[in-house]
PDB file of C-alpha atoms and ligand atoms in Angstrom:
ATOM      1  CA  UNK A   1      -4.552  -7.428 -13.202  1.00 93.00           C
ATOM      2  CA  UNK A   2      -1.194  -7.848 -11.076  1.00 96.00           C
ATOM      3  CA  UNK A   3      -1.957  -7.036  -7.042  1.00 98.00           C
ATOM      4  CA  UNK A   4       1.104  -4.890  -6.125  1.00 98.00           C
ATOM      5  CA  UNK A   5       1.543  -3.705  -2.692  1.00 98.00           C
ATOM      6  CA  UNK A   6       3.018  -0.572  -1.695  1.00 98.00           C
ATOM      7  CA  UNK A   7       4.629   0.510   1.623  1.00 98.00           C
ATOM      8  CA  UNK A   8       7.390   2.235   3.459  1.00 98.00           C
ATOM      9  CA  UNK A   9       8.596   0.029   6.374  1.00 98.00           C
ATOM     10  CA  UNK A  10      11.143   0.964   9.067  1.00 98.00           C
ATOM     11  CA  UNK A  11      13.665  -2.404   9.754  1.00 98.00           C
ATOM     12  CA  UNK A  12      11.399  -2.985  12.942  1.00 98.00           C
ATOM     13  CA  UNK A  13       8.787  -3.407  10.916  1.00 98.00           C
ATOM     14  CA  UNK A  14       7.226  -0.376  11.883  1.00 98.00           C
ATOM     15  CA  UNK A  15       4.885   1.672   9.239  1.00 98.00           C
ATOM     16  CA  UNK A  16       2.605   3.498  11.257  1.00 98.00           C
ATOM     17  CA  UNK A  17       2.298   5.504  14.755  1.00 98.00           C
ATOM     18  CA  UNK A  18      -0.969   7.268  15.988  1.00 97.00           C
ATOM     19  CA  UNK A  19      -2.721   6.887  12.968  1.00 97.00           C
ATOM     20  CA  UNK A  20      -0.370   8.073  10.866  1.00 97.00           C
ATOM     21  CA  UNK A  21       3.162   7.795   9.451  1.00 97.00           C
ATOM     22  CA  UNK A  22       5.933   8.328  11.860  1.00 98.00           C
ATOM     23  CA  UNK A  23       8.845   9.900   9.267  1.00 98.00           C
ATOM     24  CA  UNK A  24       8.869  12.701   6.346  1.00 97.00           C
ATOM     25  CA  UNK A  25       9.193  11.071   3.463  1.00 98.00           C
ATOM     26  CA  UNK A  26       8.909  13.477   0.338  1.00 97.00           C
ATOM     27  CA  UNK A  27      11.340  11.892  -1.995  1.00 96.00           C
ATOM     28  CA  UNK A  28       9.070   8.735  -1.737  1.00 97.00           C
ATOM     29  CA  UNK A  29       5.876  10.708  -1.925  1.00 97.00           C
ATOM     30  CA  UNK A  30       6.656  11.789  -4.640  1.00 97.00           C
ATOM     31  CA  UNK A  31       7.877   8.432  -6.317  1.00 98.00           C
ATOM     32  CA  UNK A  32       4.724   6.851  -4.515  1.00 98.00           C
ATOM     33  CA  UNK A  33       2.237   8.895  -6.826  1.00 97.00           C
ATOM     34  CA  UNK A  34       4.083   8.436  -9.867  1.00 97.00           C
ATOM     35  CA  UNK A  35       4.051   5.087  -9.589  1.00 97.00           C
ATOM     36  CA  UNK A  36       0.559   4.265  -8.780  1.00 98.00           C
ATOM     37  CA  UNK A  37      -1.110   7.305 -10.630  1.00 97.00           C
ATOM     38  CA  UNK A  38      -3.603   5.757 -13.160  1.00 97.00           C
ATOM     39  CA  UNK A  39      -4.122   2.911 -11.081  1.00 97.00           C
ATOM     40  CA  UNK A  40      -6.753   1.510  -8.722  1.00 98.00           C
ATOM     41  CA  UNK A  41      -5.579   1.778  -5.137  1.00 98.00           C
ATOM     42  CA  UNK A  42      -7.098   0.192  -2.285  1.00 98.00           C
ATOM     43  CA  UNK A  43      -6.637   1.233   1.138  1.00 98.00           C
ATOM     44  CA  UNK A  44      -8.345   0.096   4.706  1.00 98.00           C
ATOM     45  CA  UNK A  45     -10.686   2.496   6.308  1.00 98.00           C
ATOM     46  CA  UNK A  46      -7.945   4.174   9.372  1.00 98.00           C
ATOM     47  CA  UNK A  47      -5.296   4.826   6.029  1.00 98.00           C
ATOM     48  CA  UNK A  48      -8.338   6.451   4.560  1.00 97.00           C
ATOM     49  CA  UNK A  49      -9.199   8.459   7.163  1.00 96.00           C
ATOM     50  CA  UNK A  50      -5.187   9.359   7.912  1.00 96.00           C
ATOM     51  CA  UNK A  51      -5.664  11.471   4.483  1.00 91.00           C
ATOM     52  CA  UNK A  52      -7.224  14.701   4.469  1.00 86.00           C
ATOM     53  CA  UNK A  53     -10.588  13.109   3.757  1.00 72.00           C
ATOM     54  CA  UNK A  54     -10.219  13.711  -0.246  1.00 90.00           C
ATOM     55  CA  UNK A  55      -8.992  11.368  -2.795  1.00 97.00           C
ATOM     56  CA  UNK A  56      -5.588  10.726  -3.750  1.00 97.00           C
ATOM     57  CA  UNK A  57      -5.674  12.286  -7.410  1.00 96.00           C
ATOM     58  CA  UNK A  58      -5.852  10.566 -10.742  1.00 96.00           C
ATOM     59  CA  UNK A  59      -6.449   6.898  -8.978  1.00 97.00           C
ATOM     60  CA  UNK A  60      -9.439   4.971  -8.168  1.00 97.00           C
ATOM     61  CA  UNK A  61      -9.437   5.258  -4.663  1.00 98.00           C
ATOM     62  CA  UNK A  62     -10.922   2.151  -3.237  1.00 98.00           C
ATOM     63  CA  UNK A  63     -11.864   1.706   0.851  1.00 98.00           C
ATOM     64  CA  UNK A  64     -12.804  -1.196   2.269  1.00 98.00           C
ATOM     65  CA  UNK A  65     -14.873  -1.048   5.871  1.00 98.00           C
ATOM     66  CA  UNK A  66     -17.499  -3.877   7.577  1.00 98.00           C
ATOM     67  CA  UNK A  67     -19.539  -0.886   7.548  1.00 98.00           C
ATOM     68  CA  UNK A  68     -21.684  -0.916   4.745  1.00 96.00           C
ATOM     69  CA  UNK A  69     -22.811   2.469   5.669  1.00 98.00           C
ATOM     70  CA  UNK A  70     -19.267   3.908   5.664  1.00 98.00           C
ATOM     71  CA  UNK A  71     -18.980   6.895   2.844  1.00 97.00           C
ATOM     72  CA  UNK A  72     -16.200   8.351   1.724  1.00 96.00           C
ATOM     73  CA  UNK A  73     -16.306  11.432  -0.463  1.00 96.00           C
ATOM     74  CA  UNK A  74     -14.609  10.735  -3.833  1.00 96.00           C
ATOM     75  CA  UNK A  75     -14.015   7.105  -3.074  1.00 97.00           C
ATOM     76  CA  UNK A  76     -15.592   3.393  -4.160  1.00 98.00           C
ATOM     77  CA  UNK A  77     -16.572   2.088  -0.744  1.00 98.00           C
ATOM     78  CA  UNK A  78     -16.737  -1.831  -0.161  1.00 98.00           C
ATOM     79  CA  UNK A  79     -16.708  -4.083   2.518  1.00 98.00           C
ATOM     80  CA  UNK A  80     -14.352  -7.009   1.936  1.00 98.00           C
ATOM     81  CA  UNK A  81     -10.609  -7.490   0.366  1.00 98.00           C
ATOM     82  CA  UNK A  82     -12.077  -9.700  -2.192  1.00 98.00           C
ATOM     83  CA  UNK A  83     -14.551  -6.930  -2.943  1.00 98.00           C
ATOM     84  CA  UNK A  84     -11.852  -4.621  -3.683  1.00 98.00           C
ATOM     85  CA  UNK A  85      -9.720  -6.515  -5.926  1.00 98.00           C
ATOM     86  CA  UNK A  86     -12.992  -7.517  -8.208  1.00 97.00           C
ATOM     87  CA  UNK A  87     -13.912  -3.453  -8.105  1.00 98.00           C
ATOM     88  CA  UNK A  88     -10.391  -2.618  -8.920  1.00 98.00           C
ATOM     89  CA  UNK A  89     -10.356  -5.573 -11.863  1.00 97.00           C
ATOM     90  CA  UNK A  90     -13.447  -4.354 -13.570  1.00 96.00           C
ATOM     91  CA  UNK A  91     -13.108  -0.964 -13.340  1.00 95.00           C
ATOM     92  CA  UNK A  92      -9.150  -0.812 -13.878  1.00 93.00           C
ATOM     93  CA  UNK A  93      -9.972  -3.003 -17.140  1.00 91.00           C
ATOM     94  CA  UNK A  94     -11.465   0.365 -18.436  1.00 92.00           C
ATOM     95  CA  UNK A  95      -8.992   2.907 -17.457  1.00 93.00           C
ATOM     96  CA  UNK A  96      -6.268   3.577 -20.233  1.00 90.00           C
ATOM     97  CA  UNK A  97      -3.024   2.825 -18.555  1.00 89.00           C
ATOM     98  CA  UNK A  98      -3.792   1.074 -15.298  1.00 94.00           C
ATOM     99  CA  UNK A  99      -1.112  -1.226 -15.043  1.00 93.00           C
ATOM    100  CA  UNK A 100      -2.003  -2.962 -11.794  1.00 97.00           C
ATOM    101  CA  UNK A 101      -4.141  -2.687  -8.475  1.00 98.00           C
ATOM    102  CA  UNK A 102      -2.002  -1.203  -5.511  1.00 98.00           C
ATOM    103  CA  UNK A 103      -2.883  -2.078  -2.418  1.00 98.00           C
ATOM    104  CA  UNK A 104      -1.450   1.205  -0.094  1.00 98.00           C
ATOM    105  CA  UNK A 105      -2.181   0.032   3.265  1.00 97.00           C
ATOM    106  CA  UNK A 106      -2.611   0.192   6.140  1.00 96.00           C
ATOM    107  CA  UNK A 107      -1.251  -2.919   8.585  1.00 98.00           C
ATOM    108  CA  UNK A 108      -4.704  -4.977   8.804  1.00 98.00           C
ATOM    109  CA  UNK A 109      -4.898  -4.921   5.031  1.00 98.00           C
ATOM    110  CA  UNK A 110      -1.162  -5.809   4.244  1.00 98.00           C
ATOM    111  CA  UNK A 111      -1.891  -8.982   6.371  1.00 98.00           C
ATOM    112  CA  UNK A 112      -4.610  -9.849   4.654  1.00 98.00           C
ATOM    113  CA  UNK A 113      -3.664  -8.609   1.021  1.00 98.00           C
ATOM    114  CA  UNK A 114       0.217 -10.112   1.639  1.00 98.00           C
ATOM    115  CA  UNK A 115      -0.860 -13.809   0.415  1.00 96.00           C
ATOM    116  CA  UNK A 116      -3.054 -12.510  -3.248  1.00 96.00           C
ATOM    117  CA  UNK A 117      -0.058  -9.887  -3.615  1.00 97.00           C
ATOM    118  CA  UNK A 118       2.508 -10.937  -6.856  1.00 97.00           C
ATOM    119  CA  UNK A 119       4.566  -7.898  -6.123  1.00 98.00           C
ATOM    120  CA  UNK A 120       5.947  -5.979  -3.141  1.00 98.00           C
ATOM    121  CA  UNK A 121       7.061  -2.271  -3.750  1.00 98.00           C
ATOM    122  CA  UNK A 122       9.114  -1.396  -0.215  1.00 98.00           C
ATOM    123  CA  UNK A 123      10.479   1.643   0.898  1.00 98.00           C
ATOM    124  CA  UNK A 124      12.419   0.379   3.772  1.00 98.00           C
ATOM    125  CA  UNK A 125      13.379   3.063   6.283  1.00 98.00           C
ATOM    126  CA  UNK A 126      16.933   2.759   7.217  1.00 98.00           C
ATOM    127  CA  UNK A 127      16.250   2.768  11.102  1.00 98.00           C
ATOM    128  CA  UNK A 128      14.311   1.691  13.646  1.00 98.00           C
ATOM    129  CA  UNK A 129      11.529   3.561  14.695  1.00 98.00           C
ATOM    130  CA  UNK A 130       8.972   3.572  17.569  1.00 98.00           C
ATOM    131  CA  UNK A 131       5.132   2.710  16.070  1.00 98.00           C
ATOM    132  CA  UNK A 132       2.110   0.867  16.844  1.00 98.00           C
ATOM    133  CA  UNK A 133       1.333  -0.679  13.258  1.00 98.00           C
ATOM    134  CA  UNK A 134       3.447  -3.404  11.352  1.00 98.00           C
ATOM    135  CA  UNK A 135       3.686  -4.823   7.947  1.00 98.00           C
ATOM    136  CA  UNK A 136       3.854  -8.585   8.054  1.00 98.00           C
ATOM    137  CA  UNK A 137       6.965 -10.435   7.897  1.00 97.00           C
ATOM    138  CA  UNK A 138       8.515 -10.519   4.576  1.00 97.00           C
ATOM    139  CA  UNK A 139       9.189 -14.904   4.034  1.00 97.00           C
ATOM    140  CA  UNK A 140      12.220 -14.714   1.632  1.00 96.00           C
ATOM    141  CA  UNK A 141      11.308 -18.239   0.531  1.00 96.00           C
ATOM    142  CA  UNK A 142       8.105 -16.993  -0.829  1.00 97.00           C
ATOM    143  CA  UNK A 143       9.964 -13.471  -1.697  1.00 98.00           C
ATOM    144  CA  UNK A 144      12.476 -12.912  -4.033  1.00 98.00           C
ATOM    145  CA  UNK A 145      14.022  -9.156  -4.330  1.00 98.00           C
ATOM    146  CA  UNK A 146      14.410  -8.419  -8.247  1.00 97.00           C
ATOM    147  CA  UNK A 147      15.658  -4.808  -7.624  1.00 98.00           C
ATOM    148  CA  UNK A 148      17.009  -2.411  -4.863  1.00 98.00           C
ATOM    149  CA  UNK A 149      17.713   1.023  -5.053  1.00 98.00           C
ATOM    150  CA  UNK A 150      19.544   2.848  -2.214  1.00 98.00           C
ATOM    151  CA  UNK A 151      18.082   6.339  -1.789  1.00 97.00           C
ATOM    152  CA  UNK A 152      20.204   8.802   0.379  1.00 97.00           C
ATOM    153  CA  UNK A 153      17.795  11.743   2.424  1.00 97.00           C
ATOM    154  CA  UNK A 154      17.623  14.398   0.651  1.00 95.00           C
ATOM    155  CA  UNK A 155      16.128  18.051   2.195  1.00 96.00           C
ATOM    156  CA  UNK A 156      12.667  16.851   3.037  1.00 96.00           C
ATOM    157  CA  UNK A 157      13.285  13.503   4.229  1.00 96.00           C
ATOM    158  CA  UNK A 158      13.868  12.375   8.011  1.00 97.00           C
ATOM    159  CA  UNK A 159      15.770   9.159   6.615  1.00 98.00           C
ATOM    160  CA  UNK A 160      17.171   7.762   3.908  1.00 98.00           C
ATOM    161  CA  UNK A 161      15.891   4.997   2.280  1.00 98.00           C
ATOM    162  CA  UNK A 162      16.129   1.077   0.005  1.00 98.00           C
ATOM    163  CA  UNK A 163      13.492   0.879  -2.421  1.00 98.00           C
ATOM    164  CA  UNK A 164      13.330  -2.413  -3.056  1.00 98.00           C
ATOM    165  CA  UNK A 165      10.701  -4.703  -5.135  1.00 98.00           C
ATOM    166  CA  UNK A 166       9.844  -8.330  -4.789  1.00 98.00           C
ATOM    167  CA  UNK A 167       8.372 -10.370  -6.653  1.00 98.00           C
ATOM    168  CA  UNK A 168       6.271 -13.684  -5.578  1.00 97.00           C
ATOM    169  CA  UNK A 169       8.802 -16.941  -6.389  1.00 95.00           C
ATOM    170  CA  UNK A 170       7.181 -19.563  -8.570  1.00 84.00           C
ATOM    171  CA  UNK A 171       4.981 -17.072 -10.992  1.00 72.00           C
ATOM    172  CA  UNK A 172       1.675 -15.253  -9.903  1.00 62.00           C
ATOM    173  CA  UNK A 173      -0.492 -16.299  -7.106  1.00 66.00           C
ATOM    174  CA  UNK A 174      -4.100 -17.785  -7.777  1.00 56.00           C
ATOM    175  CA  UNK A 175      -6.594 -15.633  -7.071  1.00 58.00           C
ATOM    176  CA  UNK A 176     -10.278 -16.807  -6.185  1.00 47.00           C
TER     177      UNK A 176
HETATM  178  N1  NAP B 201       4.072   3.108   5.981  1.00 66.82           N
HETATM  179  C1  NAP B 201       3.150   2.918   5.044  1.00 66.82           C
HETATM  180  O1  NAP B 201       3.454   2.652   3.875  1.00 66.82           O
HETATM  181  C2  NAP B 201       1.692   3.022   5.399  1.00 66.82           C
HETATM  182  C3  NAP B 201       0.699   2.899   4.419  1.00 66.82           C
HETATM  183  C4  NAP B 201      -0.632   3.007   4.786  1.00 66.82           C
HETATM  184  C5  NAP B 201      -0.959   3.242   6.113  1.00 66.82           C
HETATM  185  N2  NAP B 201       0.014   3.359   7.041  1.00 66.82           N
HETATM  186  C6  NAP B 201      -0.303   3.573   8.457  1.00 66.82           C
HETATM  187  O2  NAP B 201      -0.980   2.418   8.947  1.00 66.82           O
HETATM  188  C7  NAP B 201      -1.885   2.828   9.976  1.00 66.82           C
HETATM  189  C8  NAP B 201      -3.286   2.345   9.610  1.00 66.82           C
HETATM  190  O3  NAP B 201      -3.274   0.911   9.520  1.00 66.82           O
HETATM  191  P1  NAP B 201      -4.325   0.022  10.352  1.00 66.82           P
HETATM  192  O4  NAP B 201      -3.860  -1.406  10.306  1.00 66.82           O
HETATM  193  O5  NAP B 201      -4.549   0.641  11.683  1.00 66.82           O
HETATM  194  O6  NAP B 201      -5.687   0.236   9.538  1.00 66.82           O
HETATM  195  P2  NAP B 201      -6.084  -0.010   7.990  1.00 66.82           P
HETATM  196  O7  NAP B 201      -5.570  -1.326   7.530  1.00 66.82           O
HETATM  197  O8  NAP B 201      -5.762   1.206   7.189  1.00 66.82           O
HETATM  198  O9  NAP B 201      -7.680  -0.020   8.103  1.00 66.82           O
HETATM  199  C9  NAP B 201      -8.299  -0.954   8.969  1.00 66.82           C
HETATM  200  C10 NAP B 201      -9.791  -0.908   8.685  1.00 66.82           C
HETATM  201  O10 NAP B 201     -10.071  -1.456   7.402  1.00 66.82           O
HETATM  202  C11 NAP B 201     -11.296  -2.153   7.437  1.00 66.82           C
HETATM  203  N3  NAP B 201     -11.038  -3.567   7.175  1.00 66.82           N
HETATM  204  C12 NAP B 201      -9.912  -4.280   7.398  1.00 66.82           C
HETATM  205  N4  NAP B 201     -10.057  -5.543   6.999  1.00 66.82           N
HETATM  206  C13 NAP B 201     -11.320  -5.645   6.510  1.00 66.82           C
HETATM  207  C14 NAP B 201     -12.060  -6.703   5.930  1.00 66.82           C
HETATM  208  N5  NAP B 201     -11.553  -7.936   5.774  1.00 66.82           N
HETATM  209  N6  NAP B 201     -13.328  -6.461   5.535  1.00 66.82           N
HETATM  210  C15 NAP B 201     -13.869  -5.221   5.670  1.00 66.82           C
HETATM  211  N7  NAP B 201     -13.208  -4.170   6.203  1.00 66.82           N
HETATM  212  C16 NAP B 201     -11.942  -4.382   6.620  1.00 66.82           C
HETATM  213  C17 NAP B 201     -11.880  -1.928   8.828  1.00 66.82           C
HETATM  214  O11 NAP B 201     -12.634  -0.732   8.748  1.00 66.82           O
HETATM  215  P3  NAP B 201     -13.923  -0.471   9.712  1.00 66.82           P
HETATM  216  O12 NAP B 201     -13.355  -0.313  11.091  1.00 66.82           O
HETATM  217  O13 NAP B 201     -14.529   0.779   9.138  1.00 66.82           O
HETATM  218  O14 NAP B 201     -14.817  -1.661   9.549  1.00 66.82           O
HETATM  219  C18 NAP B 201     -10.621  -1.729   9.678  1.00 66.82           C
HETATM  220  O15 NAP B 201     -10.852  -1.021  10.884  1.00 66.82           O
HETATM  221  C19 NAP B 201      -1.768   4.344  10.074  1.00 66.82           C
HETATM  222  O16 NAP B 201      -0.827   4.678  11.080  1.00 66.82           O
HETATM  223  C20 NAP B 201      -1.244   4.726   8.705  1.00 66.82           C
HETATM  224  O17 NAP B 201      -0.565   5.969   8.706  1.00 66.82           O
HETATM  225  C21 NAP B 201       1.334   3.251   6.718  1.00 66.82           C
END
């Protein structure tokens, strides 16, 4: 299955503060769960706990912590990246409809995840904003944007956004 990674970054790089998500984003919410529902998603420990401690609906939620004592209530628990991805393959092999696995964060997984990703799904905040987490730098020779939408704020949004995807130059990465 295709690795796709999903995030909203702000143009500093920023996609996190305090544990959670510095900007109101409900227009991207909402394209965020269509997008990945019926799909395994896999998500570090801290994003995990940023949720109200239940699933995100209709997904295989996947967490991955070095604790192998960690539990998380409606979630697959495991305790490596490469863990995740083989979870997410066989299982998503038997879900009707999963298209891909989406790795949703948060920073320490995007840096690891970044390099076994073919595709990049970005909301990119159109500002800077003050945070402590960052996505990794985005190397336009090994990125190549195949579509960008600009998306103006609407009611419940602090910003307006670019959703943009990219997609890996030179075909699909080899994954071990
Ligand atoms: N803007 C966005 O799109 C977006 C998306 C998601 C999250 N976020 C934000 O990002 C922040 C959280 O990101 P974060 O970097 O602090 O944490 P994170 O990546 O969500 O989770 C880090 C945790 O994952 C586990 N982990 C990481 N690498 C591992 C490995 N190789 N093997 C086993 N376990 C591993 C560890 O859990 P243990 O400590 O349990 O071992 C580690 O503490 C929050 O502010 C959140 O709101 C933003």
């Amino acid at each position: 299955m295709r690795v796709t990674i999903y995030a909203a970054v702000a143009e500093n790089g920023v996609i996190g503060r305090e544990g959670g998500l510095p900007w109101r984003l409900s227009s991207d919410m909402k394209r965020f769960k269509a997008t990945t529902m019926g799909n395994p998603i896999v998500m570090g420990r801290k994003t995990w706990e940023s949720f109200p401690r239940k699933p995100l609906p209709g997904r295989l939620n996947i967490v991955i912590s070095r604790d192998p004592a960690y539990r998380a209530e409606g979630a697959e628990v495991v305790t490596s990246l490469k863990d995740a991805l083989t979870l997410a393959t066989a299982k998503g092999r038997c879900m009707a409809g999963a298209e891909e696995i989406c790795i949703i964060g948060g920073g320490e997984i995007y840096r690891q995840a970044i390099g076994m990703a073919d595709t990049l799904k970005l909301t990119h905040v159109l500002a800077a904003i003050d945070g402590d987490t960052l996505f990794p730098v985005i190397d336009p020779d090994v990125w190549g944007v195949v579509s960008a939408e600009d998306v103006p704020a609407g009611e419940k949004d602090s910003h307006a956004t670019r959703y943009t995807v990219y997609e890996r130059r030179g075909g699909d990465v080899r994954r071990a």
